[in-house]
């Protein structure tokens, strides 16, 4: 397909996506209203209306919406491509994902049967009233959750990824001995350090970085002050693409919340606040079994974390609302996963009576609440926090717990991590493998949470700046490899998996950007 037809296909795809949106209705209404203004003339109608939309800021909002569509759901590469190829082009990945989904849903249904707890029920009026009254202090509630267990933990998911094989690929033809050292044995194309250096050029040693130059013994006038002024200008201009480019060198603490919302095109309009209120009403009316999984996860993770325990109430509110949000189902068009379905009680297993469960199609697992927790430092208004989290999830986080061949998918991240270590620290990799401490078994839990709960919050936010700036989770794999490189000397002395894990148990003192910079740009190739 030539460039012209590919461009027209992309344009048609974006127009179709935006046509039914709230923004389209708003722009159309404003364009009609401006016709009554004296400066709009019939002989230059098109130019005058376009100028009005530009000066009143609507053109910029439209540009940001188009930019979001390009970032979130890339148009199909060919008009005749089947829908399943948009979700995941490789058949063996689709099959593995489908098997994993059946396993997770079976775990959920067995828990429901064993405990005698229905998947969903209407709350009695008294319970609704009680929940409404304590909506902002749900952390004080201590329900008995001892019999509930997470549907899966990251280590269960890792075992599935380790067993992945491409039936059309003969690994014996692979000439590199190192390719057999790692746990991930699928042939995916991941970038090596020279390619990463070109892709992440803004992170090189000669470019100013927040996370390095604001802490060094450098006068703030040399970098920080000027960089802050540029950031303020980007926020004033309300340009998503400029905000994303700016984020590659890090976001200033005072501007980060605005810049991230701008990159994600999450502008918290009145209709967003109304949508959040409707979701809250849904939580009050119906009790879901997954609510107990959310409570349990928050209690096991964020509530025990020195940084995040204060946000317990926010986490319950956001995650309970998220589980009811059917707008999240939209992302399954480009997610290799398929939303799980359950049958309405008393209707038998008739496909017509099958409904998506939970309503957003996402079953929470152990550690899920840690995707939300860091955002609580940036947004103290629940509806704003919610809309930013939802956008982060449908762009990035879903890839960390679904099986796909995407370059930002968890399979590629695992493979990239192993390849980087095998190529640049072969002695360390071989040593750890020989003592039964495969590096991926240690690093997987960091990557599946995008390091949330492992780094100090200021360092985690600097890492997530770069995820948003480069629109990729690839930097997560690079950091995981850089952590091993930093602790290599100690790791060469260990003799068991337990002692290797002890060396890497505490990452809270690490500085993210120096580690990434040194690994990418100061490593001999």
mmCIF file of C-alpha atoms in Angstrom, residues 76-294:
data_model
loop_
_atom_site.group_PDB
_atom_site.id
_atom_site.type_symbol
_atom_site.label_atom_id
_atom_site.label_comp_id
_atom_site.label_asym_id
_atom_site.label_seq_id
_atom_site.Cartn_x
_atom_site.Cartn_y
_atom_site.Cartn_z
ATOM 1 C CA UNK A 76 -5.188 -0.616 10.438
ATOM 2 C CA UNK A 77 -2.208 -1.094 8.114
ATOM 3 C CA UNK A 78 -4.508 -2.405 5.391
ATOM 4 C CA UNK A 79 -8.248 -1.876 4.808
ATOM 5 C CA UNK A 80 -8.793 -5.631 4.352
ATOM 6 C CA UNK A 81 -6.922 -6.619 7.551
ATOM 7 C CA UNK A 82 -9.175 -8.692 9.855
ATOM 8 C CA UNK A 83 -10.081 -7.191 13.229
ATOM 9 C CA UNK A 84 -8.186 -9.893 15.127
ATOM 10 C CA UNK A 85 -4.962 -8.723 13.427
ATOM 11 C CA UNK A 86 -5.499 -5.239 14.837
ATOM 12 C CA UNK A 87 -5.719 -6.863 18.280
ATOM 13 C CA UNK A 88 -2.721 -9.179 17.751
ATOM 14 C CA UNK A 89 -1.180 -10.265 14.408
ATOM 15 C CA UNK A 90 0.450 -13.509 15.658
ATOM 16 C CA UNK A 91 -1.914 -16.505 15.959
ATOM 17 C CA UNK A 92 0.105 -18.296 18.675
ATOM 18 C CA UNK A 93 0.038 -15.151 20.853
ATOM 19 C CA UNK A 94 -3.756 -14.872 20.413
ATOM 20 C CA UNK A 95 -4.151 -18.534 21.374
ATOM 21 C CA UNK A 96 -1.936 -18.169 24.478
ATOM 22 C CA UNK A 97 -3.869 -15.059 25.568
ATOM 23 C CA UNK A 98 -7.215 -16.850 25.126
ATOM 24 C CA UNK A 99 -6.001 -19.807 27.258
ATOM 25 C CA UNK A 100 -4.752 -17.433 29.968
ATOM 26 C CA UNK A 101 -8.108 -15.596 30.039
ATOM 27 C CA UNK A 102 -9.986 -18.907 30.490
ATOM 28 C CA UNK A 103 -7.700 -19.769 33.397
ATOM 29 C CA UNK A 104 -8.240 -16.395 35.132
ATOM 30 C CA UNK A 105 -12.014 -16.493 34.627
ATOM 31 C CA UNK A 106 -12.136 -20.089 35.923
ATOM 32 C CA UNK A 107 -10.251 -18.952 39.052
ATOM 33 C CA UNK A 108 -12.809 -16.164 39.583
ATOM 34 C CA UNK A 109 -15.824 -18.438 39.044
ATOM 35 C CA UNK A 110 -14.411 -21.139 41.373
ATOM 36 C CA UNK A 111 -13.902 -18.510 44.086
ATOM 37 C CA UNK A 112 -17.507 -17.369 43.639
ATOM 38 C CA UNK A 113 -18.773 -20.982 43.914
ATOM 39 C CA UNK A 114 -16.529 -21.948 46.845
ATOM 40 C CA UNK A 115 -17.385 -18.880 48.934
ATOM 41 C CA UNK A 116 -21.039 -18.783 47.909
ATOM 42 C CA UNK A 117 -20.580 -15.131 46.891
ATOM 43 C CA UNK A 118 -22.438 -14.044 43.721
ATOM 44 C CA UNK A 119 -20.468 -12.241 41.010
ATOM 45 C CA UNK A 120 -22.869 -9.291 41.376
ATOM 46 C CA UNK A 121 -25.815 -8.317 43.573
ATOM 47 C CA UNK A 122 -27.995 -5.290 44.188
ATOM 48 C CA UNK A 123 -27.191 -3.677 47.539
ATOM 49 C CA UNK A 124 -30.134 -3.301 49.950
ATOM 50 C CA UNK A 125 -31.228 0.323 50.574
ATOM 51 C CA UNK A 126 -29.645 0.409 54.062
ATOM 52 C CA UNK A 127 -26.284 -0.769 52.687
ATOM 53 C CA UNK A 128 -26.444 1.809 49.884
ATOM 54 C CA UNK A 129 -27.069 4.566 52.425
ATOM 55 C CA UNK A 130 -24.180 3.380 54.615
ATOM 56 C CA UNK A 131 -21.729 3.219 51.669
ATOM 57 C CA UNK A 132 -22.744 6.706 50.513
ATOM 58 C CA UNK A 133 -22.137 8.136 53.996
ATOM 59 C CA UNK A 134 -18.629 6.696 54.265
ATOM 60 C CA UNK A 135 -17.591 7.082 50.600
ATOM 61 C CA UNK A 136 -14.660 9.340 51.545
ATOM 62 C CA UNK A 137 -13.428 7.166 54.396
ATOM 63 C CA UNK A 138 -13.664 3.612 53.070
ATOM 64 C CA UNK A 139 -10.182 2.914 54.444
ATOM 65 C CA UNK A 140 -11.661 2.797 57.959
ATOM 66 C CA UNK A 141 -13.801 -0.184 56.960
ATOM 67 C CA UNK A 142 -12.308 -3.570 57.865
ATOM 68 C CA UNK A 143 -14.290 -6.233 55.947
ATOM 69 C CA UNK A 144 -13.286 -9.867 56.494
ATOM 70 C CA UNK A 145 -11.332 -10.730 53.331
ATOM 71 C CA UNK A 146 -9.385 -13.742 54.623
ATOM 72 C CA UNK A 147 -11.185 -16.183 52.315
ATOM 73 C CA UNK A 148 -10.636 -14.066 49.190
ATOM 74 C CA UNK A 149 -7.463 -14.609 47.186
ATOM 75 C CA UNK A 150 -6.050 -12.745 44.165
ATOM 76 C CA UNK A 151 -7.039 -14.420 40.874
ATOM 77 C CA UNK A 152 -3.354 -14.435 39.941
ATOM 78 C CA UNK A 153 -0.030 -12.984 40.968
ATOM 79 C CA UNK A 154 2.722 -11.775 38.586
ATOM 80 C CA UNK A 155 4.754 -14.965 39.120
ATOM 81 C CA UNK A 156 1.831 -17.078 37.764
ATOM 82 C CA UNK A 157 1.736 -14.893 34.668
ATOM 83 C CA UNK A 158 5.514 -15.210 34.213
ATOM 84 C CA UNK A 159 5.238 -19.014 34.036
ATOM 85 C CA UNK A 160 2.792 -18.625 31.117
ATOM 86 C CA UNK A 161 5.192 -16.282 29.286
ATOM 87 C CA UNK A 162 8.091 -18.699 29.835
ATOM 88 C CA UNK A 163 6.088 -21.499 28.187
ATOM 89 C CA UNK A 164 5.337 -19.433 25.048
ATOM 90 C CA UNK A 165 6.652 -20.956 21.799
ATOM 91 C CA UNK A 166 6.185 -20.075 18.149
ATOM 92 C CA UNK A 167 5.217 -23.358 16.419
ATOM 93 C CA UNK A 168 6.593 -22.062 13.095
ATOM 94 C CA UNK A 169 10.041 -21.278 14.455
ATOM 95 C CA UNK A 170 12.885 -23.749 14.931
ATOM 96 C CA UNK A 171 15.093 -22.355 17.706
ATOM 97 C CA UNK A 172 17.920 -24.762 16.777
ATOM 98 C CA UNK A 173 18.533 -22.566 13.704
ATOM 99 C CA UNK A 174 19.393 -19.618 15.967
ATOM 100 C CA UNK A 175 23.163 -19.259 15.866
ATOM 101 C CA UNK A 176 23.614 -17.327 19.123
ATOM 102 C CA UNK A 177 24.268 -19.520 22.171
ATOM 103 C CA UNK A 178 23.084 -16.697 24.419
ATOM 104 C CA UNK A 179 19.609 -16.798 22.909
ATOM 105 C CA UNK A 180 19.052 -20.071 24.819
ATOM 106 C CA UNK A 181 20.219 -18.696 28.161
ATOM 107 C CA UNK A 182 17.082 -16.736 28.913
ATOM 108 C CA UNK A 183 13.589 -17.804 29.929
ATOM 109 C CA UNK A 184 11.752 -16.116 27.046
ATOM 110 C CA UNK A 185 12.083 -18.253 23.926
ATOM 111 C CA UNK A 186 10.022 -16.416 21.304
ATOM 112 C CA UNK A 187 11.554 -14.653 18.284
ATOM 113 C CA UNK A 188 10.488 -11.010 18.604
ATOM 114 C CA UNK A 189 12.379 -8.022 17.262
ATOM 115 C CA UNK A 190 13.699 -5.954 20.185
ATOM 116 C CA UNK A 191 16.133 -3.049 20.019
ATOM 117 C CA UNK A 192 19.785 -3.303 20.969
ATOM 118 C CA UNK A 193 21.784 -0.469 22.562
ATOM 119 C CA UNK A 194 22.810 1.327 19.299
ATOM 120 C CA UNK A 195 19.133 1.392 18.237
ATOM 121 C CA UNK A 196 18.049 2.497 21.720
ATOM 122 C CA UNK A 197 20.601 5.330 21.633
ATOM 123 C CA UNK A 198 19.057 6.641 18.435
ATOM 124 C CA UNK A 199 15.488 6.223 19.735
ATOM 125 C CA UNK A 200 16.237 7.891 23.091
ATOM 126 C CA UNK A 201 18.606 10.573 21.817
ATOM 127 C CA UNK A 202 17.205 13.190 24.239
ATOM 128 C CA UNK A 203 18.491 11.129 27.180
ATOM 129 C CA UNK A 204 22.156 11.376 26.107
ATOM 130 C CA UNK A 205 24.890 12.584 28.427
ATOM 131 C CA UNK A 206 25.101 16.075 26.915
ATOM 132 C CA UNK A 207 21.389 16.945 27.196
ATOM 133 C CA UNK A 208 20.003 18.475 30.390
ATOM 134 C CA UNK A 209 17.745 16.129 32.372
ATOM 135 C CA UNK A 210 15.372 16.609 35.277
ATOM 136 C CA UNK A 211 16.416 13.879 37.660
ATOM 137 C CA UNK A 212 20.111 14.729 37.192
ATOM 138 C CA UNK A 213 20.852 18.383 36.488
ATOM 139 C CA UNK A 214 18.397 19.678 39.086
ATOM 140 C CA UNK A 215 20.235 17.723 41.811
ATOM 141 C CA UNK A 216 23.834 18.221 40.730
ATOM 142 C CA UNK A 217 26.012 21.081 42.004
ATOM 143 C CA UNK A 218 24.946 23.190 39.033
ATOM 144 C CA UNK A 219 23.488 26.675 39.308
ATOM 145 C CA UNK A 220 19.754 26.472 38.472
ATOM 146 C CA UNK A 221 20.126 29.295 35.938
ATOM 147 C CA UNK A 222 22.154 26.986 33.684
ATOM 148 C CA UNK A 223 19.324 24.515 33.074
ATOM 149 C CA UNK A 224 16.495 24.258 35.562
ATOM 150 C CA UNK A 225 15.080 27.806 35.428
ATOM 151 C CA UNK A 226 15.065 28.030 31.646
ATOM 152 C CA UNK A 227 13.584 24.532 31.344
ATOM 153 C CA UNK A 228 10.813 25.461 33.792
ATOM 154 C CA UNK A 229 9.921 28.541 31.715
ATOM 155 C CA UNK A 230 9.655 26.390 28.576
ATOM 156 C CA UNK A 231 7.369 24.009 30.506
ATOM 157 C CA UNK A 232 5.089 26.866 31.548
ATOM 158 C CA UNK A 233 4.857 28.008 27.934
ATOM 159 C CA UNK A 234 3.925 24.470 26.799
ATOM 160 C CA UNK A 235 1.109 24.370 29.389
ATOM 161 C CA UNK A 236 -0.189 27.795 28.278
ATOM 162 C CA UNK A 237 -0.122 26.728 24.599
ATOM 163 C CA UNK A 238 -2.109 23.540 25.466
ATOM 164 C CA UNK A 239 -0.303 21.504 22.797
ATOM 165 C CA UNK A 240 -0.290 17.719 23.465
ATOM 166 C CA UNK A 241 2.555 16.975 21.029
ATOM 167 C CA UNK A 242 4.781 19.705 22.536
ATOM 168 C CA UNK A 243 4.025 18.448 26.059
ATOM 169 C CA UNK A 244 5.017 14.929 25.059
ATOM 170 C CA UNK A 245 8.309 16.118 23.567
ATOM 171 C CA UNK A 246 9.002 18.211 26.695
ATOM 172 C CA UNK A 247 8.348 15.226 28.978
ATOM 173 C CA UNK A 248 11.291 13.326 27.445
ATOM 174 C CA UNK A 249 13.694 15.366 29.582
ATOM 175 C CA UNK A 250 11.450 15.151 32.634
ATOM 176 C CA UNK A 251 8.629 17.288 34.029
ATOM 177 C CA UNK A 252 9.026 19.900 36.767
ATOM 178 C CA UNK A 253 7.186 18.895 39.946
ATOM 179 C CA UNK A 254 4.839 21.895 39.803
ATOM 180 C CA UNK A 255 3.931 21.317 36.140
ATOM 181 C CA UNK A 256 3.826 17.517 35.972
ATOM 182 C CA UNK A 257 0.096 17.128 36.699
ATOM 183 C CA UNK A 258 -0.854 19.625 33.950
ATOM 184 C CA UNK A 259 1.672 18.227 31.455
ATOM 185 C CA UNK A 260 0.592 14.616 31.915
ATOM 186 C CA UNK A 261 -3.086 15.544 31.573
ATOM 187 C CA UNK A 262 -2.186 17.471 28.406
ATOM 188 C CA UNK A 263 -0.201 14.562 26.906
ATOM 189 C CA UNK A 264 -3.102 12.203 27.653
ATOM 190 C CA UNK A 265 -5.642 14.788 26.420
ATOM 191 C CA UNK A 266 -7.459 14.317 29.719
ATOM 192 C CA UNK A 267 -8.919 17.798 30.175
ATOM 193 C CA UNK A 268 -11.551 16.946 32.812
ATOM 194 C CA UNK A 269 -14.567 18.587 31.179
ATOM 195 C CA UNK A 270 -17.920 18.847 33.054
ATOM 196 C CA UNK A 271 -19.090 15.689 31.241
ATOM 197 C CA UNK A 272 -16.072 13.792 32.686
ATOM 198 C CA UNK A 273 -17.048 14.806 36.232
ATOM 199 C CA UNK A 274 -20.643 13.754 35.474
ATOM 200 C CA UNK A 275 -19.442 10.385 34.139
ATOM 201 C CA UNK A 276 -17.458 9.849 37.343
ATOM 202 C CA UNK A 277 -20.549 10.633 39.444
ATOM 203 C CA UNK A 278 -22.544 8.070 37.437
ATOM 204 C CA UNK A 279 -19.860 5.435 38.081
ATOM 205 C CA UNK A 280 -19.952 6.277 41.797
ATOM 206 C CA UNK A 281 -23.735 5.746 41.778
ATOM 207 C CA UNK A 282 -23.139 2.359 40.093
ATOM 208 C CA UNK A 283 -20.770 1.335 42.906
ATOM 209 C CA UNK A 284 -23.338 2.329 45.528
ATOM 210 C CA UNK A 285 -26.159 0.402 43.811
ATOM 211 C CA UNK A 286 -24.373 -2.886 43.048
ATOM 212 C CA UNK A 287 -21.827 -4.984 44.914
ATOM 213 C CA UNK A 288 -19.442 -7.022 42.723
ATOM 214 C CA UNK A 289 -17.209 -9.906 43.767
ATOM 215 C CA UNK A 290 -14.258 -8.039 42.211
ATOM 216 C CA UNK A 291 -14.845 -5.270 44.792
ATOM 217 C CA UNK A 292 -13.499 -7.659 47.437
ATOM 218 C CA UNK A 293 -10.471 -8.371 45.232
ATOM 219 C CA UNK A 294 -9.856 -4.611 44.981
#
